[in-house]
PDB file of C-alpha atoms in Angstrom:
ATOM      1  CA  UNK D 163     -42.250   3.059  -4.128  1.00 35.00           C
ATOM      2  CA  UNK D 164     -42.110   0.792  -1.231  1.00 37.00           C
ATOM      3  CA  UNK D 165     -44.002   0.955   2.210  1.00 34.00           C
ATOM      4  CA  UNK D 166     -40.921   1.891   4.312  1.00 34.00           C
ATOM      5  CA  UNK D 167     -39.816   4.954   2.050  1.00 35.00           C
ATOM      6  CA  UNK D 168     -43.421   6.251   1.734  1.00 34.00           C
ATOM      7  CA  UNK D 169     -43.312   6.720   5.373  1.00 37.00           C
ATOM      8  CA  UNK D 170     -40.682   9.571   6.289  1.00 37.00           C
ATOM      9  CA  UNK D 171     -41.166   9.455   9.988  1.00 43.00           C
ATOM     10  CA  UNK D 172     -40.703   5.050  10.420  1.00 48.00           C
ATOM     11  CA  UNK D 173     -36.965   5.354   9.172  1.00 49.00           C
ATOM     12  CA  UNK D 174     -35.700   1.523   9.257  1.00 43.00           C
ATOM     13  CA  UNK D 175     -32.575   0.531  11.394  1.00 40.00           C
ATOM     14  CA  UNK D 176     -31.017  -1.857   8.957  1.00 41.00           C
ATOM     15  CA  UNK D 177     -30.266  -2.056   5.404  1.00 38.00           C
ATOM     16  CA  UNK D 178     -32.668  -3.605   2.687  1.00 38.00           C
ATOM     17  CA  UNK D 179     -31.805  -6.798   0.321  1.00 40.00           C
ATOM     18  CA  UNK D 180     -29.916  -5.427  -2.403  1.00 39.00           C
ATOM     19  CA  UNK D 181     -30.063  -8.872  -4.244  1.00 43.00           C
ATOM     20  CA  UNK D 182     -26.300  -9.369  -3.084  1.00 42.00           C
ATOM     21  CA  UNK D 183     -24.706 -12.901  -2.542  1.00 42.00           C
ATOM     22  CA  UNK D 184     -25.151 -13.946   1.357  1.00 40.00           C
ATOM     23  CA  UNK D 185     -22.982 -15.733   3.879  1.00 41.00           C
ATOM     24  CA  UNK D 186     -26.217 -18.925   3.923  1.00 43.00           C
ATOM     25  CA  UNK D 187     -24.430 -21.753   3.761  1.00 45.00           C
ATOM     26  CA  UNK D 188     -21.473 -20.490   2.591  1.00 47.00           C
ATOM     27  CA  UNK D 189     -17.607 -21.472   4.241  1.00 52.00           C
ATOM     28  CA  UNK D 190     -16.285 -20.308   7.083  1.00 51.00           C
ATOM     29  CA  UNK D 191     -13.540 -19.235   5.323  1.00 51.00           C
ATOM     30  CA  UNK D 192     -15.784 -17.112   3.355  1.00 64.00           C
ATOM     31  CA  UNK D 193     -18.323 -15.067   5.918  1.00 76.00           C
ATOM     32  CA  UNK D 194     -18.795 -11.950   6.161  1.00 89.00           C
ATOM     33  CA  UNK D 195     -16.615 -10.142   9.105  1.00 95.00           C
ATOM     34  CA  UNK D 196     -18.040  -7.930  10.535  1.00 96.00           C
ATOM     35  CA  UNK D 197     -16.724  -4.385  11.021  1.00 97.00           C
ATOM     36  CA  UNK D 198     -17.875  -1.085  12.224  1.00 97.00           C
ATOM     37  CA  UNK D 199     -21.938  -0.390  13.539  1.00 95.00           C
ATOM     38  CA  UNK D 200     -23.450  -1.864   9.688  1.00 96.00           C
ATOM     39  CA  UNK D 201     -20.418  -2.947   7.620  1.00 97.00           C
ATOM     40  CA  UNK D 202     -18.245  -6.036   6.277  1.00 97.00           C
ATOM     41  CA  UNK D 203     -16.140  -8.024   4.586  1.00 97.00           C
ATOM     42  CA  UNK D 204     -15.717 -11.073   2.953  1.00 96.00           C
ATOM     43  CA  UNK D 205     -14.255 -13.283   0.620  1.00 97.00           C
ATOM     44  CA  UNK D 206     -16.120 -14.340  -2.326  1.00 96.00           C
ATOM     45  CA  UNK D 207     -14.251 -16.468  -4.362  1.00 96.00           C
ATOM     46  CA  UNK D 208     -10.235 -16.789  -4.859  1.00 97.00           C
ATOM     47  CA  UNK D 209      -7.623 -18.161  -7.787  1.00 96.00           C
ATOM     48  CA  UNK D 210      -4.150 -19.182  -7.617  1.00 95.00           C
ATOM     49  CA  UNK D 211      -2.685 -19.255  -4.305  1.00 95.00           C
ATOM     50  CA  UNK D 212       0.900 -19.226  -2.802  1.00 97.00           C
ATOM     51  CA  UNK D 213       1.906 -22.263  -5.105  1.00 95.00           C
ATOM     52  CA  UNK D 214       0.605 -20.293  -8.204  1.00 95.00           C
ATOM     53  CA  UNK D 215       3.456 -17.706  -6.865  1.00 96.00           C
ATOM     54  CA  UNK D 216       5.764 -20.361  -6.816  1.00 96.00           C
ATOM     55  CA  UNK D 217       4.667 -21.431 -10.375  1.00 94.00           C
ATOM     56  CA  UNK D 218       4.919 -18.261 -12.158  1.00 94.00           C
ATOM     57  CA  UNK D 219       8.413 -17.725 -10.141  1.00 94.00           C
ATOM     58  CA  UNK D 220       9.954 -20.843 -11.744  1.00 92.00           C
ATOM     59  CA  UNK D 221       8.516 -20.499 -15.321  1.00 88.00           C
ATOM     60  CA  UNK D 222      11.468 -18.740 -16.452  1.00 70.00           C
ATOM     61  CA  UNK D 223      13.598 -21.548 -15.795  1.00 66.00           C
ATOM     62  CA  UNK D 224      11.411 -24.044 -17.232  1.00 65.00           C
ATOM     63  CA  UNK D 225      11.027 -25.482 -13.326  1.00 73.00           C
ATOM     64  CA  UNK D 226       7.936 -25.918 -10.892  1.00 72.00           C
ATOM     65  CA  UNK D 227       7.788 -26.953  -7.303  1.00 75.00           C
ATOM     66  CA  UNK D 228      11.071 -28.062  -5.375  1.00 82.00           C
ATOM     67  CA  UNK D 229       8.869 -29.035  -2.053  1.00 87.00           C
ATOM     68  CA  UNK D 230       7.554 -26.921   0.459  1.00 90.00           C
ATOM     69  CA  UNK D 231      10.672 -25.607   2.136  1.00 93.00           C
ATOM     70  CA  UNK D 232      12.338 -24.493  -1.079  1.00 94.00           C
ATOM     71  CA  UNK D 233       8.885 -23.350  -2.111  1.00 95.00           C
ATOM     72  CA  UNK D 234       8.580 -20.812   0.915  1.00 96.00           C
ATOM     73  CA  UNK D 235      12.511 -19.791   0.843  1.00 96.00           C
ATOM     74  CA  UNK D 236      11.897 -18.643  -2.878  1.00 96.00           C
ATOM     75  CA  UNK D 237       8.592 -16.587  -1.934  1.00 97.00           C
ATOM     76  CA  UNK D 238      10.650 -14.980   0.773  1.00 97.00           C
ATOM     77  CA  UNK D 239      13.356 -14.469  -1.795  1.00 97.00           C
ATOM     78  CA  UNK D 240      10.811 -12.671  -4.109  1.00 97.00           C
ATOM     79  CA  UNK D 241       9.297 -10.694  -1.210  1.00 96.00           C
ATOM     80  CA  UNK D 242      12.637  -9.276   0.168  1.00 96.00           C
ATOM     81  CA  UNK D 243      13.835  -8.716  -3.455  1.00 96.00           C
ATOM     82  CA  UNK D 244      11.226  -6.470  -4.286  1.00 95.00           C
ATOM     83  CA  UNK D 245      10.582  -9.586  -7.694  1.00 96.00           C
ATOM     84  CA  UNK D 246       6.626  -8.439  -7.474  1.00 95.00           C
ATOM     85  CA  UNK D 247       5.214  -9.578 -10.452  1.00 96.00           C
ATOM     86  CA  UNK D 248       4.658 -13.748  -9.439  1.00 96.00           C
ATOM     87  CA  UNK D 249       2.516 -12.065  -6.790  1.00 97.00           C
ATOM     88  CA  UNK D 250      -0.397 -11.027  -9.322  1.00 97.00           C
ATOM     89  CA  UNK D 251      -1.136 -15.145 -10.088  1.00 96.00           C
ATOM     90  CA  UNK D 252      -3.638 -15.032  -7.004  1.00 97.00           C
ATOM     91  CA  UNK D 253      -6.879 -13.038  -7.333  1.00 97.00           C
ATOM     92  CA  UNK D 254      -9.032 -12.166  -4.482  1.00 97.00           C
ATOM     93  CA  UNK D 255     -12.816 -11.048  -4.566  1.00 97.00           C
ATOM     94  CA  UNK D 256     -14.543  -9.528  -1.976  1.00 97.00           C
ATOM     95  CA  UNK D 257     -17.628  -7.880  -1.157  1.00 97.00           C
ATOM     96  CA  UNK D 258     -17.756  -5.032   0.932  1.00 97.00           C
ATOM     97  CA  UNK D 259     -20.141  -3.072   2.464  1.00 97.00           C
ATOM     98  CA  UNK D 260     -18.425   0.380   4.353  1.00 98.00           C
ATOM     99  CA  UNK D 261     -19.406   3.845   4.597  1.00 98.00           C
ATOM    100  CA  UNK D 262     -18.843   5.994   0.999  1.00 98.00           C
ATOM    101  CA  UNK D 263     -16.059   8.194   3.332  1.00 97.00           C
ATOM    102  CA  UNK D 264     -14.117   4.673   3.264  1.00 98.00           C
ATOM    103  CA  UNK D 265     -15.111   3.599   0.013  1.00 97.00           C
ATOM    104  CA  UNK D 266     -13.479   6.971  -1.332  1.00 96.00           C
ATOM    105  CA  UNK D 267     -10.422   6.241  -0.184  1.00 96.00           C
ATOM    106  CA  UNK D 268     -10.305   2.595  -1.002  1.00 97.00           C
ATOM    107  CA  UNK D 269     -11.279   3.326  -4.691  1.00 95.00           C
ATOM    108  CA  UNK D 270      -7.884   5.158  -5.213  1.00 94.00           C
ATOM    109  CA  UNK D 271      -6.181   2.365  -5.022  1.00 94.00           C
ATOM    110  CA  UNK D 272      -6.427   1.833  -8.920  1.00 88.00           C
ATOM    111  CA  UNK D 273      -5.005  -1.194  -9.323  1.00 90.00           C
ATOM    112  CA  UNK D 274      -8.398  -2.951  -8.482  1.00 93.00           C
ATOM    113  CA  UNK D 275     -11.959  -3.486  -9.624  1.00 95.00           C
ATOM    114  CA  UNK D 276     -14.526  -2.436  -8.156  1.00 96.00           C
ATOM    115  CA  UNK D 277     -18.150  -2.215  -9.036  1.00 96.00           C
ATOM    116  CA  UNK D 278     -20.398  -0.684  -6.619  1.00 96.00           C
ATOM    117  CA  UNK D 279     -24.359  -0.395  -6.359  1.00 94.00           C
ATOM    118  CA  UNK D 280     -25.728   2.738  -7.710  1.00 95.00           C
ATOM    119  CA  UNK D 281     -28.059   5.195  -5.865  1.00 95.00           C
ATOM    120  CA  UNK D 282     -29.072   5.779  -9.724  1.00 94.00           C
ATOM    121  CA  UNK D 283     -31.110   2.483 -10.006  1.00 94.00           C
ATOM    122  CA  UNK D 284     -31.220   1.954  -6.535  1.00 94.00           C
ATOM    123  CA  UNK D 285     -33.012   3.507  -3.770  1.00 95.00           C
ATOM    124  CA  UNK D 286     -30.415   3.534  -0.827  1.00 95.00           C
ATOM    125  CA  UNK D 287     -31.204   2.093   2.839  1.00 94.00           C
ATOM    126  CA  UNK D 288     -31.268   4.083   5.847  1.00 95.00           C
ATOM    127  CA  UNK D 289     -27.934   2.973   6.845  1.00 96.00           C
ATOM    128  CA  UNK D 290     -25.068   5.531   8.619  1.00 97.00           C
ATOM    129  CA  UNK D 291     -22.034   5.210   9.982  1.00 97.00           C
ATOM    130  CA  UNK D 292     -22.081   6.562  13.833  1.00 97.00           C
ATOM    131  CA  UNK D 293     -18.722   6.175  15.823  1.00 95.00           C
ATOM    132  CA  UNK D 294     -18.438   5.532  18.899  1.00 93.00           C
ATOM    133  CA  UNK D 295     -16.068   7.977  20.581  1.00 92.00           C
ATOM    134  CA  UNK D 296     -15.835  11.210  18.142  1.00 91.00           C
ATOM    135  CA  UNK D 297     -12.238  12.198  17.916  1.00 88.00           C
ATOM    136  CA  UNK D 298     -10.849  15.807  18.751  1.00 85.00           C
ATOM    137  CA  UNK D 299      -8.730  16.883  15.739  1.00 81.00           C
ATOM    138  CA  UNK D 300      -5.346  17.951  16.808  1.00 77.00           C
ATOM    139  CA  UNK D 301      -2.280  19.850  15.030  1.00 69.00           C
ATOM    140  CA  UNK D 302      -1.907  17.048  11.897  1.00 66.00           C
ATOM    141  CA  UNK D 303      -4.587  15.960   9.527  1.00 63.00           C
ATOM    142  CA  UNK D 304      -3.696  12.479  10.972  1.00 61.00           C
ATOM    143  CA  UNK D 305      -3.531  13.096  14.449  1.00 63.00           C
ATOM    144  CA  UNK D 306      -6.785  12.770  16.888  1.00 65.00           C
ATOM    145  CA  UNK D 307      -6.964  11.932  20.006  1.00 65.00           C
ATOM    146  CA  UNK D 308     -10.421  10.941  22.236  1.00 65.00           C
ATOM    147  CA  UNK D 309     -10.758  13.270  24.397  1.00 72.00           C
ATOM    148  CA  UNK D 310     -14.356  14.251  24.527  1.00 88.00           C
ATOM    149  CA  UNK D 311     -16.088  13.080  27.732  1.00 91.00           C
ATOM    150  CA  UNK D 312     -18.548  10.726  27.742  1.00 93.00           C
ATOM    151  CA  UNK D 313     -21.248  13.347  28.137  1.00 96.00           C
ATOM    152  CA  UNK D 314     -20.056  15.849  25.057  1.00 95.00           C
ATOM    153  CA  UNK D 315     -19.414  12.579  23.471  1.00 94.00           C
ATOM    154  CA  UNK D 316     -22.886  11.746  23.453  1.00 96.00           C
ATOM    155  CA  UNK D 317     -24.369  15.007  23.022  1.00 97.00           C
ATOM    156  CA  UNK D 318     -22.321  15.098  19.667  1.00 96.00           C
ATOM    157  CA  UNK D 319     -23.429  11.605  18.821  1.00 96.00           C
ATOM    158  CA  UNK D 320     -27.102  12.400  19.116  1.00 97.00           C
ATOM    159  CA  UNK D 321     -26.619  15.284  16.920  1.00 98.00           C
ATOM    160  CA  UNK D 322     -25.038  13.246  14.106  1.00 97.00           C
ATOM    161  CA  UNK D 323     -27.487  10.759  14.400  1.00 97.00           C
ATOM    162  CA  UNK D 324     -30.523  13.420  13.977  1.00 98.00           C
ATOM    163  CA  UNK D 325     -28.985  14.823  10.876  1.00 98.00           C
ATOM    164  CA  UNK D 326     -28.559  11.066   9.210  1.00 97.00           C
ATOM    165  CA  UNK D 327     -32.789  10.762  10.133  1.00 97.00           C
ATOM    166  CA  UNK D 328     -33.176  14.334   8.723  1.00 98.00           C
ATOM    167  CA  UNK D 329     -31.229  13.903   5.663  1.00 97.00           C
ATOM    168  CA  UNK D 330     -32.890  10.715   4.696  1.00 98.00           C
ATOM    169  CA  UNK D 331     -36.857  11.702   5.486  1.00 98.00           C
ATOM    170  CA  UNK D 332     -35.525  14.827   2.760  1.00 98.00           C
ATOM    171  CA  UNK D 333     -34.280  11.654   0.551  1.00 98.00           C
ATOM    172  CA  UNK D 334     -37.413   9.709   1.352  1.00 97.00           C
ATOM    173  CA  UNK D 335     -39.888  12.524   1.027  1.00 98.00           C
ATOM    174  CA  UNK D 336     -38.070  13.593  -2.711  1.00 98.00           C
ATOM    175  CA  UNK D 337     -38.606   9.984  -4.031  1.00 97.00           C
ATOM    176  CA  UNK D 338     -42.115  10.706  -2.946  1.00 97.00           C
ATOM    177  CA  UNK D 339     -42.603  12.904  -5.265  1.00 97.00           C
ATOM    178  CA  UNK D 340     -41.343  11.734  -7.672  1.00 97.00           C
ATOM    179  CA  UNK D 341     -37.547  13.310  -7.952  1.00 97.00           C
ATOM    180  CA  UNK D 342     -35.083  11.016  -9.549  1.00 97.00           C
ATOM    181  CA  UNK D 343     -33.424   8.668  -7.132  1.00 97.00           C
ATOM    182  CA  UNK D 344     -30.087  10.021  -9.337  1.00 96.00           C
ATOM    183  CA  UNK D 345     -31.025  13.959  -8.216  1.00 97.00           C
ATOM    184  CA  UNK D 346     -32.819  12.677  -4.898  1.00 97.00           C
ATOM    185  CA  UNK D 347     -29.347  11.076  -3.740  1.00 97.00           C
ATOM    186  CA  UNK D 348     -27.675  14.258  -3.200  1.00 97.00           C
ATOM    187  CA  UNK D 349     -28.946  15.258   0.063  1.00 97.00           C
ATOM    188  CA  UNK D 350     -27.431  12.282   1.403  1.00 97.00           C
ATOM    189  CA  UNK D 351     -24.450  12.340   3.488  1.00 97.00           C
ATOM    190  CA  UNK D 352     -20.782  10.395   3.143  1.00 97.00           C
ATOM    191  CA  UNK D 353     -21.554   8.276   6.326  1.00 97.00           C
ATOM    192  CA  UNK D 354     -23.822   6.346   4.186  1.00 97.00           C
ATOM    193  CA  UNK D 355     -23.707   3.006   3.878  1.00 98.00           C
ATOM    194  CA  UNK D 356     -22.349   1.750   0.060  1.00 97.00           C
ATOM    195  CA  UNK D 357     -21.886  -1.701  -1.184  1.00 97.00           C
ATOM    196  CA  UNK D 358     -19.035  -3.102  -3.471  1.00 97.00           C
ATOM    197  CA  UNK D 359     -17.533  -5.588  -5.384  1.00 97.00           C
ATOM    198  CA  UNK D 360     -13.108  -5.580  -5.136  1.00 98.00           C
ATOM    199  CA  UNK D 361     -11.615  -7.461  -7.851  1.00 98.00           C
ATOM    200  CA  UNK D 362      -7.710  -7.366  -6.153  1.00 98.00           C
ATOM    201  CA  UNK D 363      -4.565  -9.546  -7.450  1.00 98.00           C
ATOM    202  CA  UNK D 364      -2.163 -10.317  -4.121  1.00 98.00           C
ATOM    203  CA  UNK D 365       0.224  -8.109  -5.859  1.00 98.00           C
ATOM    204  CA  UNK D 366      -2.460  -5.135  -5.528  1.00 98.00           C
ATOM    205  CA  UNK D 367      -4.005  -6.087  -1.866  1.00 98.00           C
ATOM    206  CA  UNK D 368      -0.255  -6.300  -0.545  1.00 98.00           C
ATOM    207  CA  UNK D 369      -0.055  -2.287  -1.442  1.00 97.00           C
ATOM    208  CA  UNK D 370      -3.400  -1.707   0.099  1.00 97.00           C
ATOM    209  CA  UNK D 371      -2.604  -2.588   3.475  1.00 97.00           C
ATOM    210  CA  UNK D 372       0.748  -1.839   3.108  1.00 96.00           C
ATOM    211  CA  UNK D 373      -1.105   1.507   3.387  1.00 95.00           C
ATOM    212  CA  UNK D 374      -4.193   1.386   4.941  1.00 96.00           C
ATOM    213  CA  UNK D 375      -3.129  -1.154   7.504  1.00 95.00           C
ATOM    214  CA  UNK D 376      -0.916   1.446   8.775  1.00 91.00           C
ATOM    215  CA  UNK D 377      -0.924   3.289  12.088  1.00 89.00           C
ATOM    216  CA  UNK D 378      -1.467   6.880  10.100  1.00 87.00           C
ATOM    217  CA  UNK D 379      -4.210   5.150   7.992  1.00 92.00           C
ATOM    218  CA  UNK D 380      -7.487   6.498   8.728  1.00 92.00           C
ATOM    219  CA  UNK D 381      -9.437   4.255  11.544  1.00 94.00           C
ATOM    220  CA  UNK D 382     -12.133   3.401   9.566  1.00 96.00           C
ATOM    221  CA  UNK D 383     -10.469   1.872   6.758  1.00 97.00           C
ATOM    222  CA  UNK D 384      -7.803   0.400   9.028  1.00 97.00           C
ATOM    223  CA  UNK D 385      -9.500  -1.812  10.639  1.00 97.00           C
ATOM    224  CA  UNK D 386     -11.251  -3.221   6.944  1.00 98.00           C
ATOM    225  CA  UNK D 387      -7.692  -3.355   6.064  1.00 98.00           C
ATOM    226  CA  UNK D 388      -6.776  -5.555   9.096  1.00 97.00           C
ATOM    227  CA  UNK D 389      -9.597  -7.675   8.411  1.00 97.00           C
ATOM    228  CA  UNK D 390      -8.734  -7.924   5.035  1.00 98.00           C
ATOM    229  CA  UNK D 391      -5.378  -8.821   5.869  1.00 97.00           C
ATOM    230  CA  UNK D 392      -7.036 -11.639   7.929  1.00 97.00           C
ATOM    231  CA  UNK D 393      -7.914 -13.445   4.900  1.00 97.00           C
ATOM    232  CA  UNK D 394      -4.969 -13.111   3.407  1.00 97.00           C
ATOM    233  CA  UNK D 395      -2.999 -14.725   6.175  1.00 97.00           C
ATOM    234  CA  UNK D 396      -5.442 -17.355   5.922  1.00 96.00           C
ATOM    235  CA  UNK D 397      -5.284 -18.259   1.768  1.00 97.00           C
ATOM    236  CA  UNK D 398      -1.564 -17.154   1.303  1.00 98.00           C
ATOM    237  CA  UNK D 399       0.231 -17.618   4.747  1.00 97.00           C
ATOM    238  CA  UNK D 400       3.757 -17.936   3.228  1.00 98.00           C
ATOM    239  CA  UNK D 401       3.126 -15.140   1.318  1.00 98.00           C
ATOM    240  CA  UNK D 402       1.984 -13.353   4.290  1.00 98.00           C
ATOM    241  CA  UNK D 403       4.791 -14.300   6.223  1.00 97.00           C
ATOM    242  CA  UNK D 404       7.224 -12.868   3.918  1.00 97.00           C
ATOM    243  CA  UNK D 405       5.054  -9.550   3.684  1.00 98.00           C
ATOM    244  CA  UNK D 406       4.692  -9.055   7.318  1.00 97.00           C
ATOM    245  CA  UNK D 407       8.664  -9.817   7.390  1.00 96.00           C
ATOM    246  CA  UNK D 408       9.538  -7.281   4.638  1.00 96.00           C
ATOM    247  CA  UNK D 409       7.210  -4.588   3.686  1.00 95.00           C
ATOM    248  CA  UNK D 410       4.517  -4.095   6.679  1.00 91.00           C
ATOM    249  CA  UNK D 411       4.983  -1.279   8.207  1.00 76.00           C
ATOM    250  CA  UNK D 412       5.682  -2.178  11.996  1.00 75.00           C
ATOM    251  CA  UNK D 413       3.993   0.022  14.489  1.00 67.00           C
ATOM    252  CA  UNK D 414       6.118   2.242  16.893  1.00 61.00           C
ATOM    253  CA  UNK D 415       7.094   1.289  20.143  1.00 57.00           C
ATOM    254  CA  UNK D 416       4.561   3.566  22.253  1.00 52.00           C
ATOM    255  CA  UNK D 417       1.907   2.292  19.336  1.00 51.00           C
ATOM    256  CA  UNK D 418      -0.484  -0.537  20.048  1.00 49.00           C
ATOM    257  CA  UNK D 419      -0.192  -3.114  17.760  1.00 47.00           C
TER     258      UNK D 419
END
């Protein structure tokens, strides 16, 4: 066992090296974004591409590209026509790193792979999710507003953040002696940190934040979602265009955007 877990009262403020790919030298294009207190985003590597849309569109005619304006007008075509399937010639990989709350949610969308690091073979990092503002619940699941004040706030803050350092010294002081990190895990809470692979055709991703980029969507995976949606603006911007055109959800008037 290493130094830091041996010791249940020095409880470390960052996450270890998992062995994971890092941003070093790597594209802008392709950094990590950062999002929440601890998490990210980013693209790892990416196939096909609005022309492959274009490609696949055409095949049945025995045709290819026309030029770029013809090109765009037939993606918009395909978008507005609900003609989906050109759409899953561009793959997208990213690596994520979110609390397992988010991850949850993300993993039901099952069209998608996803490989994620395993508290069985791995001993987890003292890494938690703590919001900002804690949000009042009001009459729908979906509802909340913030209307703690900043000293309640802050009281219920501190309290969270005693039961992460609690919860892990139980974690840390199992491993200890000698529990299995697969039985040792369960004391753990869901604002944990997890990392993941996300295998995701453009088809797929377009359904993802057709949902989770979404007003009702849950905060915390909204704002992966709009980050995510980022990158896809950035590697498949006529594609984009036609998806924020046709399917996006737009939000309401007395919504910010």
């Amino acid at each position: 066992m290493n130094e830091r877990t041996a010791s249940t009262s020095d409880l470390p403020a960052s996450a270890g090296d998992y062995g994971f790919e890092t941003r070093e030298g790597m594209p802008a294009s392709l950094a990590e974004r950062p999002i929440l207190d601890h998490g990210f985003i980013r693209l790892v590597d990416f196939m096909g591409g609005d022309t492959a849309v274009v490609q696949a569109a055409r095949v049945s005619f025995g045709q290819g590209s026309k030029g770029e304006a013809k090109d765009k007008k037939l993606i918009h075509f395909l978008m507005k026509n609900h003609h989906e399937t050109p759409f899953e010639m561009a793959i997208f990989k990213f690596h994520v790193r979110t609390p397992i709350f988010v991850a949850r949610q993300w993993f039901r969308h099952r069209w998608s792979s996803f490989n994620e690091i395993s508290g069985r073979y791995t001993e987890l990092a003292y890494e938690f999710y703590l919001p900002e503002r804690v949000r009042r619940q009001l009459a729908k699941n979906y509802q909340f507003e913030e209307s703690f004040d900043d000293a309640e706030n802050a009281r219920l803050r501190e309290k969270l953040s005693q039961h992460f350092q609690e919860s892990y010294r139980l974690y840390a002081e199992l491993l200890e002696k000698g529990v299995a990190k697969e039985e040792a895990r369960i004391v753990l809470p869901l604002s944990l940190y997890t990392e993941f692979y996300w295998g995701v055709n453009a088809r797929a991703l377009m359904n993802f934040l057709r949902l989770r980029a979404e007003v009702h969507a849950q905060f915390e995976i909204r704002v992966y979602a709009e980050a995510a949606l980022e990158v896809f603006r950035e590697k498949m911007p006529w594609t984009c265009e036609a998806f924020e055109t046709y399917v996006l959800p737009k939000p309401p008037a007395d919504k910010p955007a």
